[in-house]
Amino acid sequence: MSQTTEKRQQELAIDMKQGMDYDELVNCMRCGFCLPACPTYRETGGNEAASPRGRIALMKAVVDGLMEPDEDFEKQLSQCLGCRACEPACPSGMKYGYLLEDARDIIQKKKKHSMPVRMLRSLVFNELFPKQNRMRTVSSLLWFYQSTGIQKLAQATHLTKIAPGNLSMIERVLPKVPSPSRMKNRPSHVAAEGTAKKKVAFFSGCLMDTMFMETNDATLYLLSKANCDTIIPKKQSCCGALHAHSGEKDGAKDLAKNNILIFEKEKVDYIVSNAGGCGALLVDYGHLLKDDPEWADRAKAFSDKVKDISEILYEVGLPKMELDPQTVTYQDSCHLRNVMGTFSAPRKLMQSIEGVTYKEMQDADRCCGSAGVYNIIEQEMSMQILDVKMEHAKATKARTLVTANPGCLLQMKLGIERAGLQKDVRAVHIVDLLAEALKKAEGKA
C-alpha cells in the first residue's frame, strides 16, 4: 500500500468516526430479518458482507478502528442498491438508508477521482441536474436525435452497439421526448374540473418534466378530474435524490432548501409527487436538514405535506375508468413502498378499472435493479436482479406491467427487451395507465 493510500484511509477512518451516527450503528441487533429482504445478499448466494447487517458491521468496524476503509469496503457500499427494503423488515427500526448515505458522502469527500471522472461528476451534479434549463437543452438534443431519423439510422446501421455495457439497449427503450417548445411552455396552474376538493402543489421534477413530460401531463389531467386545484411552482428544482445517493449530500441540501423556499409560499393541502425516487427524498428533507437550525422545522413542515399521486387519487376518488380486457401486474417502486409507505393505493386504483384483471407478481416489492444509475455502474448485478424479476413478471401472464418511478419504468422496458417480450407485454407508469383508462371511459360516456 502506498503512503498516499494509507494516509487517505487513515483520514477517511477519522471522518467516519466523527461523521457516522454511532447510536444508529449499534442499533442493529444482528437478528438477520433483513437478509431475505436484501437483493444483493440473495443474488450473491448469501454473502454476509453483501447484506445490510454485514454492511452495518463493516461501517461499525471502521468507526471502531478494527478495519481500514479499503477498496473492498468501498466496493460493498457501492454495490448496495439503496432500495431500503431492509428497513420495513427490521424489528428495531434501523434507518439503514441514512447510514448508507452518510458513509457514501464521507467516502466521496476523500476520494481522489481521475480528471475525467471529476469533470463528469461536476457536470452532472453541479451543472446539469440542478439547472432545469440545461436539462431541457439536453432533452432537446435527444428529441432532435429521435425526431430527425438519426436514431433510426443509428439503429439500422448498428452504430448504437458501440455504446458500452447495456447503454445500446437502454437507448432503445427511452421515451419519446417532447419538442423544445412544449418543454418550455409548462403550466403553472391547472384548475379542478368541478368544485375543488383539495388544493395541491405538484412537484414536477427534472427528468419527469423533460424526458417523461407526457406522464406529468397525465398527472395534471388526473388531478383536475379528481377535482384538485393544482399549483406548479415555476422555480422548483431537482429533488436532490441523485446527489444524496451518490455521496453529494451538500448538493442535495442546497436543492432541498430551494424547494422548501419555493413550496412554502404556496398554501396547499399536499405536495404531490409522481416519482417514487423523488418522493422518497422529499419526505426525508426533515432528516436531511435536521442539524440546520434555520431549516430543520421548515424541512419537516415540507416533508409532512408530501404524498404520492396514487394516495391523493385514491383518497379523493376518480370517475369511472375502463380498459380493454387485460391482465395487469405491478412492480413496486422501492422508495415509494419502503420509504413513503405507499403500496395499497396503486393496487386499489388498478383494481378499480373495468376490464382489468389484476395479478400480483411474486416478490413485487423486491428491487428491479434500476436504483438510479445502478444499472449502468453495476450492470452485472443489476441485470442479474432484473432477469429474476422478469421471470416473476412472465409467470403472471400479464399484458401490462405497471410501476411508479421513471427509473423502474425504464428498467422494466429493458427487461421486456432482454426477455424478447416486446410484442406481448408493455410497461407503463401507473399515471399513464389511469389516464388511458379514464379517457377511454369518457369516450364511451
Short mmCIF file of C-alpha atoms in Angstrom, two decimals:
data_model
loop_
_atom_site.label_atom_id
_atom_site.label_comp_id
_atom_site.label_asym_id
_atom_site.label_seq_id
_atom_site.Cartn_x
_atom_site.Cartn_y
_atom_site.Cartn_z
CA MET A 1 0.00 0.00 0.00
CA SER A 2 1.36 3.43 -0.94
CA GLN A 3 1.82 6.12 1.67
CA THR A 4 -0.76 8.27 -0.11
CA THR A 5 -3.36 5.47 0.02
CA GLU A 6 -2.54 4.74 3.66
CA LYS A 7 -2.89 8.40 4.61
CA ARG A 8 -6.21 8.67 2.76
CA GLN A 9 -7.57 5.60 4.55
CA GLN A 10 -6.48 6.97 7.92
CA GLU A 11 -8.18 10.30 7.21
CA LEU A 12 -11.28 8.50 5.97
CA ALA A 13 -11.42 6.41 9.13
CA ILE A 14 -11.26 9.57 11.26
CA ASP A 15 -14.03 11.19 9.22
CA MET A 16 -16.17 8.05 9.52
CA LYS A 17 -15.68 8.07 13.29
CA GLN A 18 -16.68 11.73 13.51
CA GLY A 19 -19.44 11.73 10.91
CA MET A 20 -21.36 8.46 11.39
CA ASP A 21 -24.31 8.13 13.77
CA TYR A 22 -22.88 5.63 16.26
CA ASP A 23 -26.19 5.17 18.08
CA GLU A 24 -27.73 4.04 14.80
CA LEU A 25 -24.80 1.70 14.07
CA VAL A 26 -25.18 -0.09 17.41
CA ASN A 27 -28.96 -0.22 17.00
CA CYS A 28 -28.52 -3.25 14.70
CA MET A 29 -29.36 -6.39 16.70
CA ARG A 30 -27.84 -8.70 14.05
CA CYS A 31 -31.08 -10.69 14.06
CA GLY A 32 -30.94 -11.36 10.31
CA PHE A 33 -34.50 -10.32 9.43
CA CYS A 34 -33.00 -8.04 6.79
CA LEU A 35 -31.20 -10.84 4.96
CA PRO A 36 -34.06 -12.28 2.87
CA ALA A 37 -35.21 -8.74 2.03
CA CYS A 38 -31.84 -7.76 0.54
CA PRO A 39 -31.43 -8.28 -3.25
CA THR A 40 -27.62 -8.32 -3.23
CA TYR A 41 -27.48 -10.80 -0.35
CA ARG A 42 -29.77 -13.14 -2.27
CA GLU A 43 -28.02 -12.74 -5.61
CA THR A 44 -24.55 -13.32 -4.13
CA GLY A 45 -25.68 -16.62 -2.65
CA GLY A 46 -25.78 -15.38 0.94
CA ASN A 47 -22.60 -13.31 1.16
CA GLU A 48 -22.83 -11.72 4.60
CA ALA A 49 -20.83 -8.66 3.55
CA ALA A 50 -23.40 -8.01 0.79
CA SER A 51 -26.26 -7.74 3.31
CA PRO A 52 -27.50 -4.74 5.32
CA ARG A 53 -26.35 -6.43 8.54
CA GLY A 54 -22.95 -7.09 7.02
CA ARG A 55 -22.55 -3.57 5.67
CA ILE A 56 -23.52 -2.07 9.03
CA ALA A 57 -20.93 -4.33 10.66
CA LEU A 58 -18.30 -3.08 8.18
CA MET A 59 -19.16 0.56 8.89
CA LYS A 60 -19.01 -0.04 12.64
CA ALA A 61 -15.69 -1.87 12.33
CA VAL A 62 -14.20 1.14 10.54
CA VAL A 63 -15.61 3.56 13.13
CA ASP A 64 -14.28 1.33 15.96
CA GLY A 65 -10.84 1.21 14.33
CA LEU A 66 -10.98 -2.55 13.76
CA MET A 67 -10.53 -2.36 9.98
CA GLU A 68 -9.32 0.05 7.34
CA PRO A 69 -11.80 1.63 4.90
CA ASP A 70 -10.11 -0.07 1.94
CA GLU A 71 -11.30 -0.73 -1.62
CA ASP A 72 -13.26 -3.82 -0.60
CA PHE A 73 -15.11 -1.76 2.00
CA GLU A 74 -15.99 0.90 -0.57
CA LYS A 75 -16.99 -1.75 -3.10
CA GLN A 76 -19.51 -3.32 -0.73
CA LEU A 77 -21.12 0.05 -0.05
CA SER A 78 -21.24 0.95 -3.75
CA GLN A 79 -22.82 -2.42 -4.64
CA CYS A 80 -25.76 -1.71 -2.33
CA LEU A 81 -28.84 -0.70 -4.34
CA GLY A 82 -30.07 1.59 -1.58
CA CYS A 83 -33.56 0.10 -2.02
CA ARG A 84 -34.11 0.23 1.77
CA ALA A 85 -36.17 -2.98 1.75
CA CYS A 86 -34.29 -3.88 4.92
CA GLU A 87 -35.94 -1.06 6.86
CA PRO A 88 -39.54 -2.37 6.94
CA ALA A 89 -38.11 -5.81 7.79
CA CYS A 90 -36.07 -4.53 10.75
CA PRO A 91 -37.69 -5.07 14.19
CA SER A 92 -35.51 -2.38 15.79
CA GLY A 93 -36.41 0.29 13.22
CA MET A 94 -32.94 0.72 11.74
CA LYS A 95 -32.61 3.62 9.28
CA TYR A 96 -30.06 1.86 7.12
CA GLY A 97 -30.57 4.30 4.24
CA TYR A 98 -29.34 7.20 6.37
CA LEU A 99 -26.19 5.29 7.36
CA LEU A 100 -25.50 4.39 3.74
CA GLU A 101 -25.90 7.97 2.53
CA ASP A 102 -23.69 9.31 5.34
CA ALA A 103 -20.95 6.76 4.60
CA ARG A 104 -21.04 7.41 0.84
CA ASP A 105 -20.88 11.15 1.43
CA ILE A 106 -17.83 10.80 3.70
CA ILE A 107 -16.11 8.49 1.20
CA GLN A 108 -16.72 10.86 -1.73
CA LYS A 109 -15.22 13.79 0.13
CA LYS A 110 -11.94 11.85 0.45
CA LYS A 111 -11.98 10.05 -2.89
CA LYS A 112 -9.33 11.02 -5.43
CA HIS A 113 -11.08 10.71 -8.78
CA SER A 114 -9.32 10.95 -12.11
CA MET A 115 -9.74 14.22 -14.01
CA PRO A 116 -12.38 12.83 -16.43
CA VAL A 117 -14.46 11.44 -13.53
CA ARG A 118 -14.18 14.72 -11.60
CA MET A 119 -15.33 16.64 -14.66
CA LEU A 120 -18.23 14.25 -15.29
CA ARG A 121 -19.40 14.39 -11.67
CA SER A 122 -19.17 18.18 -11.66
CA LEU A 123 -21.12 18.36 -14.91
CA VAL A 124 -23.88 16.04 -13.71
CA PHE A 125 -24.23 17.19 -10.10
CA ASN A 126 -23.41 20.90 -10.39
CA GLU A 127 -24.19 21.98 -13.94
CA LEU A 128 -26.96 19.70 -15.22
CA PHE A 129 -29.50 18.33 -12.73
CA PRO A 130 -29.74 21.48 -10.56
CA LYS A 131 -30.46 23.65 -13.63
CA GLN A 132 -33.73 22.88 -15.38
CA ASN A 133 -32.91 24.97 -18.46
CA ARG A 134 -29.88 22.77 -19.09
CA MET A 135 -31.97 19.64 -18.54
CA ARG A 136 -34.29 20.93 -21.24
CA THR A 137 -31.32 21.59 -23.55
CA VAL A 138 -30.00 18.04 -23.14
CA SER A 139 -33.50 16.62 -23.61
CA SER A 140 -33.90 18.78 -26.73
CA LEU A 141 -30.78 17.16 -28.19
CA LEU A 142 -32.34 13.78 -27.54
CA TRP A 143 -35.58 14.97 -29.17
CA PHE A 144 -33.58 16.03 -32.24
CA TYR A 145 -31.87 12.63 -32.33
CA GLN A 146 -35.22 10.82 -32.12
CA SER A 147 -37.30 13.01 -34.40
CA THR A 148 -34.96 13.61 -37.36
CA GLY A 149 -34.35 9.99 -38.31
CA ILE A 150 -30.84 9.88 -36.87
CA GLN A 151 -31.94 7.35 -34.26
CA LYS A 152 -33.45 5.02 -36.86
CA LEU A 153 -30.31 5.28 -38.99
CA ALA A 154 -28.03 4.62 -36.00
CA GLN A 155 -30.06 1.56 -35.03
CA ALA A 156 -30.32 0.25 -38.59
CA THR A 157 -26.57 0.51 -39.10
CA HIS A 158 -25.86 -0.89 -35.61
CA LEU A 159 -23.93 2.22 -34.62
CA THR A 160 -25.66 2.16 -31.24
CA LYS A 161 -23.88 -1.10 -30.42
CA ILE A 162 -20.61 0.75 -29.88
CA ALA A 163 -22.08 2.14 -26.65
CA PRO A 164 -20.53 0.40 -23.62
CA GLY A 165 -22.41 -2.06 -21.44
CA ASN A 166 -26.17 -2.10 -21.82
CA LEU A 167 -26.43 1.54 -22.98
CA SER A 168 -27.38 0.50 -26.51
CA MET A 169 -30.38 -1.41 -25.18
CA ILE A 170 -31.30 1.45 -22.84
CA GLU A 171 -31.22 3.78 -25.87
CA ARG A 172 -33.96 1.69 -27.47
CA VAL A 173 -36.33 1.94 -24.51
CA LEU A 174 -36.02 5.67 -23.82
CA PRO A 175 -39.37 7.50 -24.05
CA LYS A 176 -40.16 9.81 -26.95
CA VAL A 177 -39.02 13.22 -25.81
CA PRO A 178 -41.38 16.17 -26.40
CA SER A 179 -40.32 19.11 -28.55
CA PRO A 180 -38.31 22.01 -27.05
CA SER A 181 -41.29 24.37 -27.38
CA ARG A 182 -43.54 22.00 -25.43
CA MET A 183 -40.93 21.61 -22.69
CA LYS A 184 -40.69 25.39 -22.28
CA ASN A 185 -44.43 26.08 -22.23
CA ARG A 186 -45.33 24.39 -18.96
CA PRO A 187 -48.42 25.36 -16.95
CA SER A 188 -48.20 26.99 -13.53
CA HIS A 189 -51.79 26.21 -12.54
CA VAL A 190 -54.36 23.59 -13.52
CA ALA A 191 -57.86 24.13 -12.15
CA ALA A 192 -60.13 21.43 -10.79
CA GLU A 193 -62.72 20.36 -13.35
CA GLY A 194 -65.51 20.76 -10.81
CA THR A 195 -65.70 22.10 -7.29
CA ALA A 196 -62.22 21.86 -5.81
CA LYS A 197 -61.88 19.24 -3.07
CA LYS A 198 -58.19 19.84 -2.42
CA LYS A 199 -55.58 22.43 -3.24
CA VAL A 200 -52.23 20.81 -4.05
CA ALA A 201 -48.79 21.76 -5.32
CA PHE A 202 -47.21 19.46 -7.89
CA PHE A 203 -43.53 18.56 -7.69
CA SER A 204 -42.79 18.25 -11.40
CA GLY A 205 -39.16 17.12 -11.08
CA CYS A 206 -36.32 17.41 -13.59
CA LEU A 207 -36.38 14.23 -15.68
CA MET A 208 -40.13 13.91 -15.17
CA ASP A 209 -40.76 17.35 -16.71
CA THR A 210 -38.50 16.74 -19.69
CA MET A 211 -38.00 13.13 -20.80
CA PHE A 212 -41.17 11.94 -19.05
CA MET A 213 -43.27 15.04 -19.64
CA GLU A 214 -46.20 13.03 -21.01
CA THR A 215 -46.54 11.37 -17.60
CA ASN A 216 -46.51 14.77 -15.89
CA ASP A 217 -49.26 15.95 -18.25
CA ALA A 218 -51.27 12.83 -17.42
CA THR A 219 -50.75 13.57 -13.72
CA LEU A 220 -52.17 17.08 -14.07
CA TYR A 221 -55.10 15.71 -16.10
CA LEU A 222 -55.92 13.18 -13.36
CA LEU A 223 -55.65 15.77 -10.59
CA SER A 224 -58.07 18.02 -12.47
CA LYS A 225 -60.50 15.13 -12.97
CA ALA A 226 -60.21 14.32 -9.26
CA ASN A 227 -61.22 17.94 -8.55
CA CYS A 228 -57.87 19.04 -7.17
CA ASP A 229 -56.79 22.62 -7.79
CA THR A 230 -53.11 22.26 -8.72
CA ILE A 231 -50.27 24.77 -8.45
CA ILE A 232 -47.00 24.02 -10.27
CA PRO A 233 -44.32 26.35 -8.80
CA LYS A 234 -42.07 27.63 -11.58
CA LYS A 235 -38.77 27.92 -9.70
CA GLN A 236 -38.72 24.46 -8.13
CA SER A 237 -35.58 22.41 -8.71
CA CYS A 238 -34.37 18.81 -8.85
CA CYS A 239 -35.27 16.94 -5.64
CA GLY A 240 -31.62 16.04 -4.95
CA ALA A 241 -32.09 12.26 -4.80
CA LEU A 242 -29.28 11.51 -7.24
CA HIS A 243 -26.98 13.74 -5.18
CA ALA A 244 -27.95 12.18 -1.84
CA HIS A 245 -27.46 8.63 -3.11
CA SER A 246 -24.13 9.40 -4.80
CA GLY A 247 -22.20 10.98 -1.96
CA GLU A 248 -23.08 14.58 -2.84
CA LYS A 249 -25.09 15.42 0.26
CA ASP A 250 -24.19 19.13 0.30
CA GLY A 251 -25.68 19.47 -3.17
CA ALA A 252 -28.82 17.63 -2.04
CA LYS A 253 -29.19 20.04 0.89
CA ASP A 254 -28.91 23.07 -1.39
CA LEU A 255 -31.61 21.71 -3.68
CA ALA A 256 -33.82 20.85 -0.70
CA LYS A 257 -33.56 24.40 0.66
CA ASN A 258 -34.56 25.86 -2.70
CA ASN A 259 -37.61 23.59 -2.95
CA ILE A 260 -38.68 24.32 0.61
CA LEU A 261 -38.39 28.06 -0.02
CA ILE A 262 -40.45 27.83 -3.22
CA PHE A 263 -43.18 25.47 -1.98
CA GLU A 264 -43.75 27.02 1.44
CA LYS A 265 -45.04 30.12 -0.35
CA GLU A 266 -47.99 28.03 -1.57
CA LYS A 267 -50.73 27.40 0.98
CA VAL A 268 -51.72 23.90 -0.08
CA ASP A 269 -53.06 20.72 1.49
CA TYR A 270 -50.46 18.44 -0.11
CA ILE A 271 -47.30 18.45 -2.18
CA VAL A 272 -47.79 15.78 -4.84
CA SER A 273 -45.06 13.63 -6.38
CA ASN A 274 -45.48 11.09 -9.18
CA ALA A 275 -41.98 9.54 -8.96
CA GLY A 276 -41.18 7.18 -6.11
CA GLY A 277 -37.49 8.11 -6.05
CA CYS A 278 -38.22 11.83 -5.86
CA GLY A 279 -40.99 11.44 -3.30
CA ALA A 280 -38.78 9.39 -1.01
CA LEU A 281 -36.21 12.16 -0.73
CA LEU A 282 -38.87 14.85 -0.42
CA VAL A 283 -40.30 13.11 2.66
CA ASP A 284 -36.74 12.84 4.00
CA TYR A 285 -36.00 16.58 3.80
CA GLY A 286 -36.76 16.75 7.51
CA HIS A 287 -33.93 14.31 8.20
CA LEU A 288 -31.60 15.77 5.59
CA LEU A 289 -31.71 19.21 7.26
CA LYS A 290 -32.29 18.14 10.86
CA ASP A 291 -28.99 19.66 12.03
CA ASP A 292 -29.60 23.05 10.41
CA PRO A 293 -31.35 25.35 12.94
CA GLU A 294 -32.64 27.67 10.22
CA TRP A 295 -34.14 24.91 8.06
CA ALA A 296 -34.98 21.93 10.31
CA ASP A 297 -38.57 22.93 11.20
CA ARG A 298 -39.29 24.23 7.72
CA ALA A 299 -37.98 21.00 6.20
CA LYS A 300 -40.20 18.89 8.47
CA ALA A 301 -43.25 21.00 7.62
CA PHE A 302 -42.48 20.49 3.92
CA SER A 303 -42.00 16.73 4.28
CA ASP A 304 -45.23 16.34 6.25
CA LYS A 305 -47.19 17.57 3.23
CA VAL A 306 -45.62 15.24 0.64
CA LYS A 307 -47.83 12.49 -0.78
CA ASP A 308 -47.62 10.22 -3.79
CA ILE A 309 -50.10 10.85 -6.59
CA SER A 310 -51.71 7.42 -6.08
CA GLU A 311 -52.52 8.25 -2.43
CA ILE A 312 -54.18 11.52 -3.44
CA LEU A 313 -56.20 9.96 -6.26
CA TYR A 314 -57.37 7.10 -4.08
CA GLU A 315 -58.31 9.45 -1.25
CA VAL A 316 -60.19 11.95 -3.42
CA GLY A 317 -61.55 9.50 -5.98
CA LEU A 318 -61.65 9.34 -9.79
CA PRO A 319 -64.57 8.99 -12.22
CA LYS A 320 -65.27 5.67 -13.93
CA MET A 321 -62.27 4.08 -15.67
CA GLU A 322 -62.27 1.37 -18.32
CA LEU A 323 -59.80 -0.55 -20.49
CA ASP A 324 -59.96 -3.39 -22.98
CA PRO A 325 -59.83 -6.73 -21.10
CA GLN A 326 -56.26 -7.37 -19.96
CA THR A 327 -54.22 -8.79 -17.10
CA VAL A 328 -52.18 -6.21 -15.24
CA THR A 329 -49.38 -6.67 -12.72
CA TYR A 330 -47.43 -4.17 -10.64
CA GLN A 331 -43.78 -3.66 -9.75
CA ASP A 332 -43.36 -1.58 -6.60
CA SER A 333 -41.02 1.37 -6.64
CA CYS A 334 -38.69 0.53 -3.74
CA HIS A 335 -38.59 4.03 -2.35
CA LEU A 336 -42.32 4.54 -2.79
CA ARG A 337 -43.02 1.41 -0.77
CA ASN A 338 -40.13 1.25 1.69
CA VAL A 339 -39.71 4.96 2.44
CA MET A 340 -43.08 6.57 1.68
CA GLY A 341 -45.06 3.53 2.79
CA THR A 342 -47.30 3.57 -0.29
CA PHE A 343 -48.29 0.15 -1.60
CA SER A 344 -52.05 -0.44 -1.35
CA ALA A 345 -53.29 2.72 -3.13
CA PRO A 346 -51.74 1.89 -6.55
CA ARG A 347 -53.15 -1.62 -6.42
CA LYS A 348 -56.64 -0.46 -5.44
CA LEU A 349 -56.67 2.09 -8.24
CA MET A 350 -55.71 -0.52 -10.83
CA GLN A 351 -58.30 -2.96 -9.48
CA SER A 352 -60.99 -0.27 -9.86
CA ILE A 353 -60.54 -0.16 -13.65
CA GLU A 354 -63.25 -2.05 -15.52
CA GLY A 355 -61.74 -4.67 -17.84
CA VAL A 356 -58.59 -5.10 -15.74
CA THR A 357 -57.72 -8.39 -14.09
CA TYR A 358 -55.06 -7.64 -11.51
CA LYS A 359 -52.49 -10.37 -10.84
CA GLU A 360 -49.95 -9.85 -8.06
CA MET A 361 -46.39 -10.63 -9.08
CA GLN A 362 -44.20 -12.79 -6.86
CA ASP A 363 -41.82 -10.54 -4.91
CA ALA A 364 -43.34 -7.41 -6.42
CA ASP A 365 -41.77 -5.47 -3.57
CA ARG A 366 -38.21 -6.53 -4.45
CA CYS A 367 -35.94 -4.08 -6.25
CA CYS A 368 -35.86 -4.33 -10.04
CA GLY A 369 -32.18 -3.38 -10.18
CA SER A 370 -32.59 0.14 -11.55
CA ALA A 371 -31.69 2.18 -8.44
CA GLY A 372 -30.89 5.46 -10.17
CA VAL A 373 -27.76 4.84 -12.27
CA TYR A 374 -27.02 1.48 -10.65
CA ASN A 375 -28.00 -0.39 -13.84
CA ILE A 376 -25.15 1.45 -15.60
CA ILE A 377 -22.37 1.42 -12.98
CA GLU A 378 -23.20 -2.02 -11.51
CA GLN A 379 -24.53 -3.61 -14.68
CA GLU A 380 -23.84 -7.27 -13.90
CA MET A 381 -25.68 -7.28 -10.57
CA SER A 382 -28.46 -5.10 -11.94
CA MET A 383 -29.16 -7.44 -14.87
CA GLN A 384 -29.00 -10.45 -12.59
CA ILE A 385 -31.70 -8.93 -10.40
CA LEU A 386 -33.73 -7.84 -13.43
CA ASP A 387 -33.73 -11.29 -15.03
CA VAL A 388 -35.22 -12.79 -11.86
CA LYS A 389 -37.81 -10.02 -11.81
CA MET A 390 -38.83 -10.75 -15.40
CA GLU A 391 -39.30 -14.43 -14.63
CA HIS A 392 -41.80 -13.41 -11.96
CA ALA A 393 -43.46 -10.95 -14.34
CA LYS A 394 -43.82 -13.60 -17.07
CA ALA A 395 -45.43 -16.00 -14.60
CA THR A 396 -48.38 -13.61 -14.17
CA LYS A 397 -49.09 -13.73 -17.94
CA ALA A 398 -49.81 -10.01 -17.67
CA ARG A 399 -50.03 -7.90 -20.81
CA THR A 400 -49.36 -4.70 -18.91
CA LEU A 401 -46.54 -4.23 -16.41
CA VAL A 402 -47.09 -1.15 -14.25
CA THR A 403 -44.72 0.76 -11.99
CA ALA A 404 -44.50 4.22 -10.37
CA ASN A 405 -40.99 5.57 -10.94
CA PRO A 406 -39.19 6.59 -14.14
CA GLY A 407 -36.07 4.52 -13.39
CA CYS A 408 -38.18 1.45 -12.65
CA LEU A 409 -40.17 2.03 -15.84
CA LEU A 410 -37.03 2.10 -18.00
CA GLN A 411 -35.74 -0.98 -16.20
CA MET A 412 -38.98 -2.85 -16.87
CA LYS A 413 -38.81 -1.87 -20.53
CA LEU A 414 -35.22 -3.06 -20.58
CA GLY A 415 -36.34 -6.35 -19.02
CA ILE A 416 -39.03 -6.76 -21.68
CA GLU A 417 -36.37 -6.24 -24.37
CA ARG A 418 -33.99 -8.73 -22.76
CA ALA A 419 -36.76 -11.31 -22.44
CA GLY A 420 -37.95 -10.80 -26.05
CA LEU A 421 -41.48 -9.90 -24.92
CA GLN A 422 -41.88 -6.65 -26.90
CA LYS A 423 -44.89 -7.95 -28.86
CA ASP A 424 -46.70 -9.34 -25.84
CA VAL A 425 -46.01 -7.05 -22.87
CA ARG A 426 -45.90 -3.31 -22.35
CA ALA A 427 -44.55 -1.34 -19.38
CA VAL A 428 -46.32 1.85 -18.27
CA HIS A 429 -46.29 4.32 -15.42
CA ILE A 430 -49.42 3.96 -13.29
CA VAL A 431 -50.40 7.56 -14.02
CA ASP A 432 -50.40 6.87 -17.76
CA LEU A 433 -52.49 3.73 -17.25
CA LEU A 434 -55.09 5.58 -15.17
CA ALA A 435 -55.26 8.46 -17.66
CA GLU A 436 -55.69 5.99 -20.53
CA ALA A 437 -58.50 4.22 -18.64
CA LEU A 438 -60.26 7.47 -17.76
CA LYS A 439 -60.13 8.79 -21.32
CA LYS A 440 -61.46 5.50 -22.69
CA ALA A 441 -64.39 5.57 -20.27
CA GLU A 442 -65.09 9.23 -21.13
CA GLY A 443 -65.13 8.38 -24.83
CA LYS A 444 -67.87 5.85 -24.22
CA ALA A 445 -69.94 8.13 -21.98
#
